[in-house]
CSV table of C-alpha atoms in Angstrom, one decimal:
chain,number,residue,atom,x,y,z
A,947,MET,CA,-73.5,-8.3,15.5
A,948,THR,CA,-70.2,-10.1,15.0
A,949,TYR,CA,-71.8,-12.2,12.3
A,950,PHE,CA,-72.8,-9.0,10.4
A,951,ILE,CA,-69.3,-7.5,10.7
A,952,LYS,CA,-67.6,-10.6,9.5
A,953,THR,CA,-70.1,-10.9,6.6
A,954,ALA,CA,-69.6,-7.3,5.6
A,955,THR,CA,-65.8,-7.6,5.9
A,956,CYS,CA,-65.8,-10.7,3.7
A,957,ALA,CA,-68.0,-9.0,1.1
A,958,VAL,CA,-65.8,-5.9,1.0
A,959,ALA,CA,-62.6,-8.1,0.7
A,960,LEU,CA,-64.2,-10.1,-2.1
A,961,THR,CA,-65.2,-7.0,-4.0
A,962,LEU,CA,-61.8,-5.4,-3.6
A,963,GLY,CA,-60.0,-8.6,-4.6
A,964,SER,CA,-62.2,-9.0,-7.7
A,965,GLY,CA,-61.0,-5.8,-9.3
A,966,ALA,CA,-64.5,-4.3,-9.3
A,967,PHE,CA,-62.9,-1.0,-8.4
A,968,ALA,CA,-60.0,-1.3,-10.8
A,969,VAL,CA,-60.3,0.9,-13.9
A,970,THR,CA,-57.8,0.8,-16.7
A,971,PRO,CA,-56.6,4.3,-17.6
A,972,ILE,CA,-56.4,4.8,-21.3
A,973,LYS,CA,-54.1,7.2,-23.2
A,974,SER,CA,-55.3,6.5,-26.8
A,975,VAL,CA,-57.8,4.6,-28.8
A,976,ASP,CA,-57.0,3.5,-32.3
A,977,VAL,CA,-59.3,1.4,-34.5
A,978,ASP,CA,-58.2,0.1,-37.8
A,979,VAL,CA,-60.0,-1.8,-40.5
A,980,ASP,CA,-58.7,-3.2,-43.7
A,981,LEU,CA,-61.7,-3.0,-46.0
A,982,GLU,CA,-60.0,-5.1,-48.6
A,983,ALA,CA,-59.6,-7.9,-46.1
A,984,ILE,CA,-63.3,-8.0,-45.4
A,985,GLN,CA,-64.7,-10.9,-47.4
A,986,ASN,CA,-68.2,-9.6,-47.6
A,987,ALA,CA,-68.3,-7.0,-50.5
A,988,GLU,CA,-71.6,-5.5,-49.3
A,989,ALA,CA,-70.2,-5.0,-45.8
A,990,ALA,CA,-67.1,-3.4,-47.1
A,991,THR,CA,-68.9,-0.8,-49.2
A,992,PHE,CA,-71.7,0.0,-46.9
A,993,TRP,CA,-69.7,0.2,-43.6
A,994,THR,CA,-66.8,2.3,-44.7
A,995,ASP,CA,-66.7,4.5,-41.6
A,996,ILE,CA,-66.9,1.7,-39.0
A,997,ALA,CA,-63.4,2.2,-37.7
A,998,GLU,CA,-64.0,5.9,-36.9
A,999,ASP,CA,-67.4,5.2,-35.5
A,1000,ILE,CA,-66.2,2.4,-33.1
A,1001,GLU,CA,-63.3,4.7,-32.1
A,1002,THR,CA,-65.7,7.5,-31.3
A,1003,GLU,CA,-68.1,5.3,-29.4
A,1004,ILE,CA,-65.4,3.8,-27.2
A,1005,ALA,CA,-63.8,7.3,-26.5
A,1006,THR,CA,-67.2,8.7,-25.4
A,1007,ARG,CA,-67.7,5.8,-23.0
A,1008,ILE,CA,-64.2,6.1,-21.4
A,1009,VAL,CA,-63.9,9.9,-21.0
A,1010,SER,CA,-63.4,9.5,-17.2
A,1011,GLN,CA,-60.6,6.9,-17.8
A,1012,ILE,CA,-58.4,9.0,-20.2
A,1013,GLU,CA,-55.0,9.7,-18.7
A,1014,GLU,CA,-51.7,10.8,-20.2
A,1015,ASP,CA,-49.9,7.8,-18.7
A,1016,GLY,CA,-52.6,5.3,-19.6
A,1017,ALA,CA,-52.6,2.3,-21.8
A,1018,ALA,CA,-53.0,2.3,-25.6
A,1019,LEU,CA,-56.1,0.6,-26.9
A,1020,SER,CA,-55.7,-0.8,-30.4
A,1021,ILE,CA,-58.4,-2.6,-32.3
A,1022,ASP,CA,-58.0,-4.3,-35.7
A,1023,ILE,CA,-61.3,-5.1,-37.3
A,1024,ASP,CA,-60.5,-8.1,-39.5
A,1025,GLU,CA,-63.9,-9.5,-40.3
A,1026,LEU,CA,-67.3,-8.2,-41.0
A,1027,SER,CA,-70.1,-10.3,-42.3
A,1028,LEU,CA,-73.5,-9.1,-43.4
A,1029,ALA,CA,-75.9,-11.8,-44.6
A,1030,ASN,CA,-78.5,-10.7,-47.0
A,1031,THR,CA,-82.2,-10.7,-45.9
A,1032,PHE,CA,-82.9,-14.1,-47.5
A,1033,GLN,CA,-79.9,-15.8,-45.7
A,1034,THR,CA,-80.9,-14.2,-42.4
A,1035,THR,CA,-84.5,-15.2,-42.7
A,1036,PHE,CA,-83.7,-18.8,-43.3
A,1037,GLY,CA,-80.9,-18.9,-40.7
A,1038,SER,CA,-78.2,-19.9,-43.2
A,1039,ALA,CA,-75.8,-17.1,-42.3
A,1040,GLU,CA,-74.8,-15.0,-39.3
A,1041,ASN,CA,-74.2,-11.3,-39.2
A,1042,TYR,CA,-71.1,-10.4,-37.1
A,1043,LEU,CA,-68.2,-8.1,-36.5
A,1044,VAL,CA,-64.8,-9.5,-35.4
A,1045,GLY,CA,-61.8,-7.6,-34.2
A,1046,ASP,CA,-58.5,-8.2,-32.3
A,1047,VAL,CA,-58.2,-6.0,-29.3
A,1048,LEU,CA,-54.8,-5.1,-27.7
A,1049,ILE,CA,-54.5,-3.1,-24.5
A,1050,SER,CA,-50.9,-2.3,-23.9
A,1051,ASN,CA,-49.3,-0.2,-21.2
A,1052,PRO,CA,-45.8,1.1,-22.1
A,1053,LEU,CA,-45.2,2.0,-18.5
A,1054,LYS,CA,-46.1,-1.5,-17.2
A,1055,THR,CA,-44.6,-4.0,-19.6
A,1056,THR,CA,-46.4,-6.9,-17.9
A,1057,ASP,CA,-49.8,-5.1,-18.1
A,1058,HIS,CA,-51.0,-6.2,-21.6
A,1059,GLN,CA,-54.2,-7.8,-22.7
A,1060,PHE,CA,-55.0,-9.3,-26.1
A,1061,TYR,CA,-58.2,-11.0,-27.2
A,1062,THR,CA,-60.4,-11.4,-30.2
A,1063,LEU,CA,-63.9,-10.1,-29.9
A,1064,LYS,CA,-66.8,-11.3,-32.0
A,1065,VAL,CA,-70.2,-9.6,-31.7
A,1066,SER,CA,-73.1,-11.0,-33.5
A,1067,PHE,CA,-76.3,-9.2,-34.5
A,1068,GLU,CA,-78.2,-11.4,-32.0
A,1069,GLN,CA,-76.1,-9.7,-29.3
A,1070,ALA,CA,-76.6,-6.3,-30.8
A,1071,ARG,CA,-80.4,-6.6,-30.8
A,1072,ALA,CA,-80.3,-5.3,-27.2
A,1073,TYR,CA,-79.1,-1.9,-28.5
A,1074,LEU,CA,-82.0,-1.3,-30.9
A,1075,PRO,CA,-84.4,1.4,-30.0
A,1076,GLU,CA,-87.7,0.1,-28.6
A,1077,ASN,CA,-89.8,1.3,-31.5
A,1078,VAL,CA,-87.7,-0.7,-34.1
A,1079,ASP,CA,-89.2,-3.9,-35.4
A,1080,PHE,CA,-86.4,-6.5,-35.5
A,1081,ASN,CA,-88.3,-8.6,-38.0
A,1082,GLU,CA,-88.3,-5.8,-40.6
A,1083,LEU,CA,-84.7,-4.7,-40.1
A,1084,THR,CA,-82.1,-5.1,-42.8
A,1085,SER,CA,-78.4,-4.8,-42.7
A,1086,ASP,CA,-78.4,-1.5,-44.6
A,1087,SER,CA,-80.5,0.2,-41.9
A,1088,PRO,CA,-78.9,2.9,-39.7
A,1089,TYR,CA,-80.4,1.2,-36.6
A,1090,TYR,CA,-78.7,-2.1,-37.6
A,1091,TYR,CA,-75.4,-0.3,-38.0
A,1092,ASP,CA,-75.6,1.7,-34.8
A,1093,SER,CA,-76.5,-1.4,-32.7
A,1094,MET,CA,-73.6,-3.3,-34.0
A,1095,VAL,CA,-71.2,-0.5,-33.3
A,1096,ASP,CA,-72.7,0.1,-29.8
A,1097,ALA,CA,-72.5,-3.6,-29.0
A,1098,PHE,CA,-68.8,-3.8,-30.0
A,1099,ALA,CA,-67.9,-0.7,-28.2
A,1100,ASP,CA,-69.6,-1.7,-25.0
A,1101,ASN,CA,-68.0,-5.1,-25.0
A,1102,VAL,CA,-64.5,-3.5,-25.3
A,1103,VAL,CA,-65.2,-0.9,-22.6
A,1104,SER,CA,-66.6,-3.5,-20.2
A,1105,LYS,CA,-63.2,-5.2,-20.2
A,1106,LEU,CA,-61.5,-1.9,-19.3
A,1107,LYS,CA,-63.3,-1.6,-15.9
């Protein structure tokens, strides 16, 4: 019996100490993209709404974390690369989305986080609907776009919990 209590106490202490219950309250979400800075012309013209779409996806995932005194979440998408089908087929290029993420809390000046997030399409494959054939998917598909946006948003939100 003593062994069980000690084990349970240690497990609870480890969980509490790990920040598993800590949730970052968020006041605002702002995603910015400089389409002129994106070096892939196809990506820049096809993905013109990506800032708004990532912002919306993040906001829908953190509804329970929105607080007036929360931190500001700012994301600057600075690179988007979409290889053409030929390049992807032969593995000579990678499709990815890169952005700088800043989480700043004006009420706690020591409570800031900054990191660069890079999400590849390989990572985004997990967000495709089951009925979509990955081998026939091209970068101009709405499924492709949605999976990249979802993967990026989920990665950002996972760091807020």
